[in-house]
mmCIF file of C-alpha atoms in Angstrom:
data_model
loop_
_atom_site.group_PDB
_atom_site.id
_atom_site.type_symbol
_atom_site.label_atom_id
_atom_site.label_comp_id
_atom_site.label_asym_id
_atom_site.label_seq_id
_atom_site.Cartn_x
_atom_site.Cartn_y
_atom_site.Cartn_z
ATOM 1 C CA LEU A 1 -6.876 2.092 11.493
ATOM 2 C CA GLU A 2 -10.255 4.457 11.609
ATOM 3 C CA ALA A 3 -10.624 3.679 14.859
ATOM 4 C CA LEU A 4 -6.783 5.129 16.181
ATOM 5 C CA GLY A 5 -7.156 8.583 13.843
ATOM 6 C CA LEU A 6 -4.835 6.933 11.260
ATOM 7 C CA PRO A 7 -5.976 7.178 7.524
ATOM 8 C CA MET A 8 -7.437 3.900 6.042
ATOM 9 C CA ALA A 9 -7.445 2.708 2.512
ATOM 10 C CA SER A 10 -10.401 2.220 0.553
ATOM 11 C CA ASP A 11 -10.559 -0.358 -2.645
ATOM 12 C CA GLY A 12 -8.190 1.351 -5.583
ATOM 13 C CA GLU A 13 -6.719 4.063 -3.488
ATOM 14 C CA ALA A 14 -3.061 4.423 -4.035
ATOM 15 C CA SER A 15 -0.943 3.007 -0.719
ATOM 16 C CA ALA A 16 -0.851 4.727 2.302
ATOM 17 C CA PRO A 17 2.889 6.007 3.794
ATOM 18 C CA VAL A 18 4.097 4.027 6.545
ATOM 19 C CA GLU A 19 2.677 3.299 9.974
ATOM 20 C CA LEU A 20 4.602 1.774 12.995
ATOM 21 C CA GLY A 21 3.649 -0.394 15.454
ATOM 22 C CA PHE A 22 4.878 -0.013 19.100
ATOM 23 C CA VAL A 23 3.908 -1.995 21.836
ATOM 24 C CA GLU A 24 2.673 -0.473 24.928
ATOM 25 C CA PRO A 25 0.938 -1.749 28.506
ATOM 26 C CA ALA A 26 -2.429 -1.621 28.389
ATOM 27 C CA PRO A 27 -5.548 -3.121 31.102
ATOM 28 C CA ALA A 28 -7.336 -6.114 30.042
ATOM 29 C CA ALA A 29 -10.757 -4.526 29.159
ATOM 30 C CA ARG A 30 -9.073 -2.750 26.565
ATOM 31 C CA LEU A 31 -7.895 -5.436 24.647
ATOM 32 C CA LEU A 32 -10.979 -7.582 24.326
ATOM 33 C CA SER A 33 -12.976 -8.009 21.300
ATOM 34 C CA SER A 34 -15.897 -6.116 21.580
ATOM 35 C CA GLN A 35 -13.303 -3.081 21.427
ATOM 36 C CA PHE A 36 -11.562 -4.386 18.078
ATOM 37 C CA PRO A 37 -7.922 -4.186 19.711
ATOM 38 C CA SER A 38 -4.473 -4.480 17.845
ATOM 39 C CA LYS A 39 -2.367 -6.439 20.211
ATOM 40 C CA VAL A 40 0.980 -8.326 20.631
ATOM 41 C CA GLY A 41 0.508 -11.531 22.925
ATOM 42 C CA GLY A 42 -2.068 -13.007 25.557
ATOM 43 C CA ARG A 43 -5.110 -14.908 23.974
ATOM 44 C CA PRO A 44 -6.578 -13.954 20.529
ATOM 45 C CA ALA A 45 -9.080 -11.038 20.685
ATOM 46 C CA TRP A 46 -10.897 -12.891 17.680
ATOM 47 C CA LEU A 47 -13.369 -11.025 15.564
ATOM 48 C CA SER A 48 -15.816 -13.258 13.782
ATOM 49 C CA LEU A 49 -16.829 -15.547 16.555
ATOM 50 C CA GLN A 50 -17.670 -18.326 14.474
ATOM 51 C CA LEU A 51 -13.907 -19.409 15.030
ATOM 52 C CA PRO A 52 -11.494 -21.618 13.020
ATOM 53 C CA GLU A 53 -11.081 -25.327 13.894
ATOM 54 C CA PRO A 54 -8.199 -26.303 16.225
ATOM 55 C CA GLU A 55 -6.890 -27.990 13.127
ATOM 56 C CA ARG A 56 -6.245 -25.086 11.224
ATOM 57 C CA LEU A 57 -3.831 -23.691 13.985
ATOM 58 C CA ARG A 58 -1.344 -26.925 13.975
ATOM 59 C CA CYS A 59 2.089 -26.016 13.203
ATOM 60 C CA GLY A 60 2.472 -28.308 9.978
ATOM 61 C CA GLY A 61 6.075 -29.155 11.313
ATOM 62 C CA CYS A 62 5.352 -31.103 14.540
ATOM 63 C CA ALA A 63 1.520 -31.162 14.854
ATOM 64 C CA ARG A 64 1.078 -29.273 18.045
ATOM 65 C CA PRO A 65 -1.194 -26.360 18.846
ATOM 66 C CA MET A 66 0.189 -23.027 17.203
ATOM 67 C CA ILE A 67 -0.237 -20.280 19.994
ATOM 68 C CA PHE A 68 -1.505 -16.364 19.230
ATOM 69 C CA LEU A 69 1.462 -13.828 18.109
ATOM 70 C CA LEU A 70 -0.417 -10.732 17.783
ATOM 71 C CA GLN A 71 -3.133 -8.894 15.558
ATOM 72 C CA VAL A 72 -3.786 -6.123 13.762
ATOM 73 C CA TYR A 73 -7.132 -4.303 13.580
ATOM 74 C CA ALA A 74 -7.474 -2.925 10.109
ATOM 75 C CA PRO A 75 -10.640 -1.944 8.397
ATOM 76 C CA ARG A 76 -10.783 -1.381 4.541
ATOM 77 C CA GLY A 77 -14.052 -0.719 2.271
ATOM 78 C CA ARG A 78 -16.717 -2.672 2.852
ATOM 79 C CA ALA A 79 -15.256 -4.589 5.635
ATOM 80 C CA PHE A 80 -15.842 -2.111 8.184
ATOM 81 C CA HIS A 81 -14.560 -4.467 10.995
ATOM 82 C CA ARG A 82 -10.829 -6.628 9.969
ATOM 83 C CA THR A 83 -8.636 -8.145 12.065
ATOM 84 C CA LEU A 84 -5.575 -10.060 11.070
ATOM 85 C CA LEU A 85 -4.026 -12.450 13.517
ATOM 86 C CA VAL A 86 -0.801 -14.064 12.985
ATOM 87 C CA PHE A 87 -0.101 -17.269 15.093
ATOM 88 C CA CYS A 88 3.080 -19.299 15.162
ATOM 89 C CA CYS A 89 4.293 -22.522 16.623
ATOM 90 C CA ALA A 90 6.304 -21.801 20.191
ATOM 91 C CA HIS A 91 6.954 -26.118 20.687
ATOM 92 C CA SER A 92 11.064 -25.038 21.203
ATOM 93 C CA PRO A 93 11.665 -29.300 20.353
ATOM 94 C CA CYS A 94 10.035 -28.394 16.282
ATOM 95 C CA PRO A 95 12.076 -28.603 13.594
ATOM 96 C CA ARG A 96 10.041 -26.504 11.335
ATOM 97 C CA ARG A 97 8.340 -23.712 13.530
ATOM 98 C CA ARG A 98 5.779 -22.240 11.576
ATOM 99 C CA PHE A 99 3.161 -19.345 11.399
ATOM 100 C CA ALA A 100 0.419 -18.832 10.263
ATOM 101 C CA VAL A 101 -2.266 -15.779 9.384
ATOM 102 C CA PHE A 102 -5.894 -15.278 9.146
ATOM 103 C CA ARG A 103 -8.466 -12.255 7.973
ATOM 104 C CA SER A 104 -11.793 -11.742 9.468
ATOM 105 C CA GLN A 105 -14.239 -9.323 8.520
ATOM 106 C CA LEU A 106 -17.514 -8.139 9.509
ATOM 107 C CA GLY A 107 -19.971 -5.786 7.966
ATOM 108 C CA ARG A 108 -20.887 -2.610 10.251
ATOM 109 C CA VAL A 109 -24.065 -4.618 11.132
ATOM 110 C CA ASN A 110 -23.219 -7.927 12.159
ATOM 111 C CA GLU A 111 -24.800 -10.548 14.335
ATOM 112 C CA PHE A 112 -21.712 -10.369 17.048
ATOM 113 C CA TYR A 113 -21.482 -6.852 17.516
ATOM 114 C CA SER A 114 -23.636 -3.545 18.349
ATOM 115 C CA PRO A 115 -23.683 -1.772 15.136
ATOM 116 C CA GLU A 116 -22.396 1.413 17.658
ATOM 117 C CA PRO A 117 -19.164 1.729 19.746
ATOM 118 C CA GLU A 118 -19.644 0.082 23.214
ATOM 119 C CA PRO A 119 -18.041 1.381 25.996
ATOM 120 C CA GLU A 120 -15.158 -0.162 27.619
ATOM 121 C CA PRO A 121 -15.510 -2.423 30.248
ATOM 122 C CA GLN A 122 -15.109 -2.045 33.806
ATOM 123 C CA GLU A 123 -14.214 -5.769 34.075
ATOM 124 C CA PRO A 124 -14.322 -8.580 31.453
ATOM 125 C CA PRO A 125 -17.945 -9.868 30.671
ATOM 126 C CA PRO A 126 -19.489 -13.057 31.346
ATOM 127 C CA PRO A 127 -18.272 -15.692 28.198
ATOM 128 C CA ARG A 128 -20.871 -15.757 25.368
ATOM 129 C CA PRO A 129 -23.461 -18.620 25.672
ATOM 130 C CA GLY A 130 -22.589 -21.346 23.180
ATOM 131 C CA LEU A 131 -18.541 -20.040 22.854
ATOM 132 C CA ARG A 132 -16.053 -22.612 23.888
ATOM 133 C CA LEU A 133 -12.828 -21.670 24.335
ATOM 134 C CA CYS A 134 -9.567 -23.488 25.373
ATOM 135 C CA ARG A 135 -8.589 -22.720 28.842
ATOM 136 C CA VAL A 136 -5.370 -22.385 27.907
ATOM 137 C CA CYS A 137 -4.619 -20.470 24.908
ATOM 138 C CA GLY A 138 -7.900 -19.036 23.845
ATOM 139 C CA ALA A 139 -8.549 -20.846 20.704
ATOM 140 C CA SER A 140 -11.507 -23.001 19.302
ATOM 141 C CA GLY A 141 -12.381 -26.089 22.239
ATOM 142 C CA PRO A 142 -14.633 -28.395 20.992
ATOM 143 C CA LYS A 143 -13.108 -30.351 23.786
ATOM 144 C CA SER A 144 -14.392 -31.011 27.078
ATOM 145 C CA CYS A 145 -12.699 -32.587 30.683
ATOM 146 C CA SER A 146 -14.845 -35.934 31.179
ATOM 147 C CA ARG A 147 -15.221 -35.286 34.571
ATOM 148 C CA CYS A 148 -16.406 -31.718 35.264
ATOM 149 C CA ARG A 149 -17.430 -30.843 31.701
ATOM 150 C CA TRP A 150 -16.784 -27.111 32.127
ATOM 151 C CA ALA A 151 -13.105 -26.638 31.303
ATOM 152 C CA HIS A 152 -12.656 -26.687 27.495
ATOM 153 C CA TYR A 153 -9.538 -27.541 25.393
ATOM 154 C CA CYS A 154 -8.722 -27.369 22.013
ATOM 155 C CA GLY A 155 -7.377 -30.830 21.638
ATOM 156 C CA LYS A 156 -5.245 -33.044 24.107
ATOM 157 C CA GLU A 157 -2.112 -31.534 24.280
ATOM 158 C CA HIS A 158 -3.422 -28.507 26.237
ATOM 159 C CA GLN A 159 -5.754 -30.543 28.078
ATOM 160 C CA SER A 160 -2.864 -33.012 29.468
ATOM 161 C CA LEU A 161 -0.629 -29.728 30.259
ATOM 162 C CA ASP A 162 -3.943 -28.185 32.185
ATOM 163 C CA TRP A 163 -4.099 -30.969 33.979
ATOM 164 C CA LYS A 164 -0.870 -31.245 35.454
ATOM 165 C CA ALA A 165 -0.567 -27.591 36.008
ATOM 166 C CA GLY A 166 -3.723 -27.463 38.885
ATOM 167 C CA HIS A 167 -7.057 -29.097 36.461
ATOM 168 C CA ARG A 168 -6.924 -32.106 38.816
ATOM 169 C CA GLU A 169 -7.094 -30.514 41.842
ATOM 170 C CA ALA A 170 -10.031 -28.044 40.727
ATOM 171 C CA CYS A 171 -11.920 -30.747 38.811
ATOM 172 C CA GLY A 172 -15.459 -30.741 39.804
ATOM 173 C CA GLN A 173 -15.084 -28.192 42.618
ATOM 174 C CA ALA A 174 -18.029 -25.737 42.593
ATOM 175 C CA LEU A 175 -15.116 -23.162 41.582
ATOM 176 C CA GLY A 176 -15.072 -24.191 38.550
ATOM 177 C CA LYS A 177 -17.390 -22.189 35.579
ATOM 178 C CA ALA A 178 -17.220 -22.575 31.887
ATOM 179 C CA GLY A 179 -14.708 -19.650 30.772
ATOM 180 C CA SER A 180 -12.306 -19.501 33.511
ATOM 181 C CA LEU A 181 -8.768 -19.465 32.743
ATOM 182 C CA SER A 182 -6.068 -22.045 33.228
ATOM 183 C CA SER A 183 -3.055 -21.347 35.588
ATOM 184 C CA LEU A 184 -1.100 -22.398 32.960
ATOM 185 C CA ASN A 185 0.974 -20.104 30.630
ATOM 186 C CA ILE A 186 2.359 -21.231 28.052
ATOM 187 C CA LEU A 187 1.328 -17.469 26.132
ATOM 188 C CA PHE A 188 3.398 -14.524 25.447
ATOM 189 C CA PRO A 189 3.519 -11.854 27.663
ATOM 190 C CA GLU A 190 0.115 -9.240 26.446
ATOM 191 C CA PHE A 191 0.545 -5.745 25.112
ATOM 192 C CA GLU A 192 -1.470 -3.443 23.356
ATOM 193 C CA LEU A 193 -0.147 -2.548 19.831
ATOM 194 C CA VAL A 194 -0.205 1.508 19.183
ATOM 195 C CA MET A 195 -0.131 2.265 15.359
ATOM 196 C CA GLU A 196 1.644 5.523 14.623
ATOM 197 C CA LEU A 197 2.439 7.484 11.173
ATOM 198 C CA GLU A 198 6.609 7.244 10.512
ATOM 199 C CA ASP A 199 7.496 10.705 10.496
ATOM 200 C CA SER A 200 7.723 12.039 6.612
ATOM 201 C CA GLU A 201 10.870 13.880 7.073
ATOM 202 C CA ASP A 202 12.506 10.890 8.618
ATOM 203 C CA GLN A 203 11.536 9.097 5.403
ATOM 204 C CA GLU A 204 12.595 11.733 3.057
ATOM 205 C CA ARG A 205 15.874 12.040 4.914
ATOM 206 C CA GLU A 206 15.927 8.061 4.316
ATOM 207 C CA ASN A 207 15.474 8.495 0.593
ATOM 208 C CA VAL A 208 17.861 10.510 -0.158
ATOM 209 C CA THR A 209 20.626 9.053 2.017
ATOM 210 C CA CYS A 210 19.599 5.503 0.083
ATOM 211 C CA GLY A 211 20.139 7.216 -3.347
ATOM 212 C CA GLU A 212 24.062 7.955 -1.793
ATOM 213 C CA PRO A 213 27.112 5.817 -1.979
ATOM 214 C CA LEU A 214 27.028 3.468 0.770
ATOM 215 C CA VAL A 215 30.038 4.277 2.101
ATOM 216 C CA ALA A 216 29.673 8.118 2.319
ATOM 217 C CA ALA A 217 26.619 7.390 4.267
ATOM 218 C CA ASP A 218 27.731 5.577 6.854
ATOM 219 C CA HIS A 219 31.071 5.762 7.609
ATOM 220 C CA ASP A 220 31.321 10.314 7.193
ATOM 221 C CA CYS A 221 33.757 9.843 10.012
ATOM 222 C CA VAL A 222 36.446 7.484 8.608
ATOM 223 C CA THR A 223 36.239 8.425 5.193
ATOM 224 C CA GLU A 224 36.134 12.353 5.328
ATOM 225 C CA GLY A 225 39.003 13.247 3.244
ATOM 226 C CA LEU A 226 39.661 10.430 1.206
ATOM 227 C CA ALA A 227 40.272 11.085 -2.493
ATOM 228 C CA GLN A 228 37.021 9.800 -4.590
ATOM 229 C CA GLU A 229 39.354 7.530 -6.303
ATOM 230 C CA GLU A 230 39.670 5.823 -2.970
ATOM 231 C CA LEU A 231 35.794 6.471 -1.712
ATOM 232 C CA GLU A 232 34.789 4.400 -5.311
ATOM 233 C CA ALA A 233 37.622 1.302 -4.353
ATOM 234 C CA MET A 234 35.805 1.123 -0.940
ATOM 235 C CA ALA A 235 32.361 1.199 -2.358
ATOM 236 C CA LYS A 236 33.134 -1.774 -4.908
ATOM 237 C CA HIS A 237 33.813 -4.320 -2.234
ATOM 238 C CA GLU A 238 30.428 -3.337 -0.354
ATOM 239 C CA SER A 239 28.463 -6.109 -1.251
ATOM 240 C CA LYS A 240 24.522 -6.012 -2.203
ATOM 241 C CA GLU A 241 23.990 -7.737 1.121
ATOM 242 C CA ASP A 242 25.810 -5.115 3.233
ATOM 243 C CA ARG A 243 23.819 -2.252 1.704
ATOM 244 C CA ILE A 244 20.746 -4.002 2.259
ATOM 245 C CA PHE A 245 21.470 -4.363 5.781
ATOM 246 C CA ALA A 246 22.428 -1.149 6.149
ATOM 247 C CA LYS A 247 19.727 -0.156 4.430
ATOM 248 C CA PHE A 248 17.852 -2.066 7.114
ATOM 249 C CA LYS A 249 19.379 -0.276 9.947
ATOM 250 C CA ARG A 250 19.408 3.344 9.002
ATOM 251 C CA ARG A 251 15.524 2.995 8.297
ATOM 252 C CA ILE A 252 14.517 1.495 11.900
ATOM 253 C CA ALA A 253 17.016 3.839 13.406
ATOM 254 C CA LEU A 254 15.078 6.599 12.990
ATOM 255 C CA ALA A 255 11.774 4.896 15.312
ATOM 256 C CA PRO A 256 14.407 1.589 16.820
ATOM 257 C CA ASP A 257 11.364 0.552 19.600
ATOM 258 C CA GLN A 258 9.391 -0.770 16.233
ATOM 259 C CA VAL A 259 8.026 -3.596 16.168
ATOM 260 C CA LEU A 260 5.492 -3.342 13.366
ATOM 261 C CA ARG A 261 5.518 -1.794 9.232
ATOM 262 C CA TYR A 262 2.581 -1.495 7.974
ATOM 263 C CA CYS A 263 2.032 -0.588 4.436
ATOM 264 C CA ARG A 264 -0.974 -2.221 2.758
ATOM 265 C CA GLY A 265 0.044 -2.421 -1.441
ATOM 266 C CA GLY A 266 3.601 -0.927 -0.514
ATOM 267 C CA SER A 267 7.022 -2.792 -0.063
ATOM 268 C CA PRO A 268 8.550 -4.681 3.059
ATOM 269 C CA LEU A 269 12.344 -3.936 4.487
ATOM 270 C CA TRP A 270 14.365 -6.337 3.823
ATOM 271 C CA VAL A 271 16.941 -7.169 6.384
ATOM 272 C CA SER A 272 18.476 -9.685 3.753
ATOM 273 C CA GLU A 273 19.174 -9.713 0.089
ATOM 274 C CA GLU A 274 18.428 -13.684 0.416
ATOM 275 C CA ASN A 275 15.693 -15.192 0.802
ATOM 276 C CA VAL A 276 13.457 -12.497 -0.958
ATOM 277 C CA PRO A 277 10.024 -14.057 -2.246
ATOM 278 C CA SER A 278 9.357 -13.455 -6.069
ATOM 279 C CA ASP A 279 5.811 -13.320 -7.784
ATOM 280 C CA VAL A 280 5.825 -16.756 -7.951
ATOM 281 C CA ASP A 281 6.419 -17.964 -4.577
ATOM 282 C CA ILE A 282 3.202 -15.931 -3.223
ATOM 283 C CA PRO A 283 0.491 -17.763 -3.958
ATOM 284 C CA SER A 284 -2.711 -16.560 -5.047
ATOM 285 C CA CYS A 285 -5.759 -15.918 -2.662
ATOM 286 C CA ALA A 286 -8.446 -19.199 -3.163
ATOM 287 C CA CYS A 287 -10.914 -16.919 -4.569
ATOM 288 C CA GLY A 288 -8.090 -16.440 -7.626
ATOM 289 C CA ALA A 289 -6.736 -12.826 -6.750
ATOM 290 C CA LYS A 290 -2.999 -11.604 -5.944
ATOM 291 C CA ARG A 291 -2.127 -11.504 -2.860
ATOM 292 C CA GLU A 292 -0.411 -8.046 -2.397
ATOM 293 C CA PHE A 293 1.834 -6.726 0.930
ATOM 294 C CA GLU A 294 0.718 -5.680 4.086
ATOM 295 C CA PHE A 295 2.603 -5.525 6.679
ATOM 296 C CA GLN A 296 5.640 -7.006 8.873
ATOM 297 C CA VAL A 297 6.362 -7.765 12.008
ATOM 298 C CA MET A 298 9.981 -6.689 12.782
ATOM 299 C CA PRO A 299 12.663 -8.298 15.204
ATOM 300 C CA GLN A 300 12.349 -5.728 17.935
ATOM 301 C CA LEU A 301 9.145 -7.587 19.046
ATOM 302 C CA LEU A 302 11.084 -10.801 20.303
ATOM 303 C CA ASN A 303 12.886 -8.217 22.853
ATOM 304 C CA HIS A 304 9.326 -8.390 24.559
ATOM 305 C CA LEU A 305 7.905 -11.776 24.557
ATOM 306 C CA LYS A 306 10.284 -13.363 26.828
ATOM 307 C CA MET A 307 11.844 -15.934 24.895
ATOM 308 C CA ASP A 308 13.606 -17.570 27.228
ATOM 309 C CA SER A 309 10.417 -19.869 27.727
ATOM 310 C CA PHE A 310 9.925 -20.808 24.286
ATOM 311 C CA GLY A 311 13.775 -22.598 23.632
ATOM 312 C CA GLU A 312 16.204 -19.982 21.336
ATOM 313 C CA SER A 313 14.905 -21.418 17.801
ATOM 314 C CA LEU A 314 11.715 -19.004 17.654
ATOM 315 C CA ASP A 315 13.322 -16.082 15.680
ATOM 316 C CA TRP A 316 13.169 -13.993 12.560
ATOM 317 C CA GLY A 317 14.876 -11.237 10.556
ATOM 318 C CA THR A 318 11.189 -10.038 10.008
ATOM 319 C CA LEU A 319 7.630 -11.841 9.322
ATOM 320 C CA VAL A 320 6.002 -10.214 5.916
ATOM 321 C CA VAL A 321 2.284 -10.661 5.759
ATOM 322 C CA TYR A 322 0.204 -10.927 2.434
ATOM 323 C CA THR A 323 -3.515 -10.734 1.927
ATOM 324 C CA CYS A 324 -5.767 -10.715 -0.607
ATOM 325 C CA GLU A 325 -5.680 -7.514 -3.015
ATOM 326 C CA GLN A 326 -9.308 -7.919 -3.681
ATOM 327 C CA ASN A 327 -10.078 -8.218 -0.176
ATOM 328 C CA CYS A 328 -12.686 -11.245 -0.575
ATOM 329 C CA ASP A 329 -15.552 -11.717 1.912
ATOM 330 C CA HIS A 330 -16.738 -15.211 3.188
ATOM 331 C CA GLY A 331 -18.848 -14.363 5.499
ATOM 332 C CA ASN A 332 -17.953 -15.094 9.246
ATOM 333 C CA GLU A 333 -15.048 -17.421 8.165
ATOM 334 C CA TYR A 334 -11.719 -16.984 8.857
ATOM 335 C CA SER A 335 -9.997 -16.880 5.360
ATOM 336 C CA ALA A 336 -6.105 -17.792 5.482
ATOM 337 C CA GLU A 337 -3.592 -15.293 4.341
ATOM 338 C CA PHE A 338 0.465 -16.015 3.325
ATOM 339 C CA ILE A 339 3.156 -15.171 5.479
ATOM 340 C CA TRP A 340 6.837 -15.147 4.742
ATOM 341 C CA LYS A 341 9.441 -15.305 7.238
ATOM 342 C CA GLN A 342 13.441 -14.150 6.201
ATOM 343 C CA ASP A 343 16.065 -14.710 8.461
ATOM 344 C CA PHE A 344 19.045 -12.575 9.199
ATOM 345 C CA SER A 345 22.454 -13.345 6.938
ATOM 346 C CA VAL A 346 25.094 -15.469 8.773
ATOM 347 C CA ASP A 347 27.346 -12.640 8.400
ATOM 348 C CA HIS A 348 24.916 -10.106 10.421
ATOM 349 C CA LEU A 349 23.713 -12.149 13.329
#
């Protein structure tokens, strides 16, 4: 966030204002790991190059590889570089599509990047020696094609898909080289994730509106001239579910293109009163510390993901990410954090 010109919370500071994320097209060179991007879709821009094992990126419902959804670059305190990466299952027959989030952080001096900012490259650099990435999804690729040896994969599923998509013909040709990408495209469209502070005046107006009777706030044109008794009778028929959903709609209407809301230590904006986690539903970090809210993914992101390719069952009201409040350090390892999926109420679909 500091790199984006936004306030960066340090350990122990009060939670920052809400920051909103919007998607924008960007040159591929700006979305490389060396540029420390926040991004949606495409292949992950890994921070630490000591990548998580492919088994950690498999869906708990169907056991197939998950694909990259988005990442947020969010330095904090002693973590000079810090990125959170979200993955999801895009296999349409999967009965229980799962999501996963991983945290990676590095000091300013580390074994992967220069301590000074690197200029944006004019073209993608060659792959780092020894870094083997899956040609299909960009995850760790420990498996290689037994014929050509230069094509790497996260597992047999993506190797089989790539073979049918064109590697059968290219295998063994001189054109082949380590790090080349598959012609198969099962990934989400790629965008830069641009962060902006939520307008403080809009927040103030919304906070005032939320403290007023919902009927008067939402139906001014209908209720004008009605007696106070009639207004109170109407308000009694508004359920808590309706009020929560109305608040959600009012708040996002202030910036309808937002795809992400960031406010570490703050509170999420729920879409429903159903399936809201209690403290006991949010597991502590492996280090023993509690987890706190960091950001949420909004349903507007679905509009940018070309959902026709992934089946109708990939859907959410909001995805809420909780991270270790102590921001524990595991060196170059990727730490699993916690993500909560909340759907829209049936009445509001």
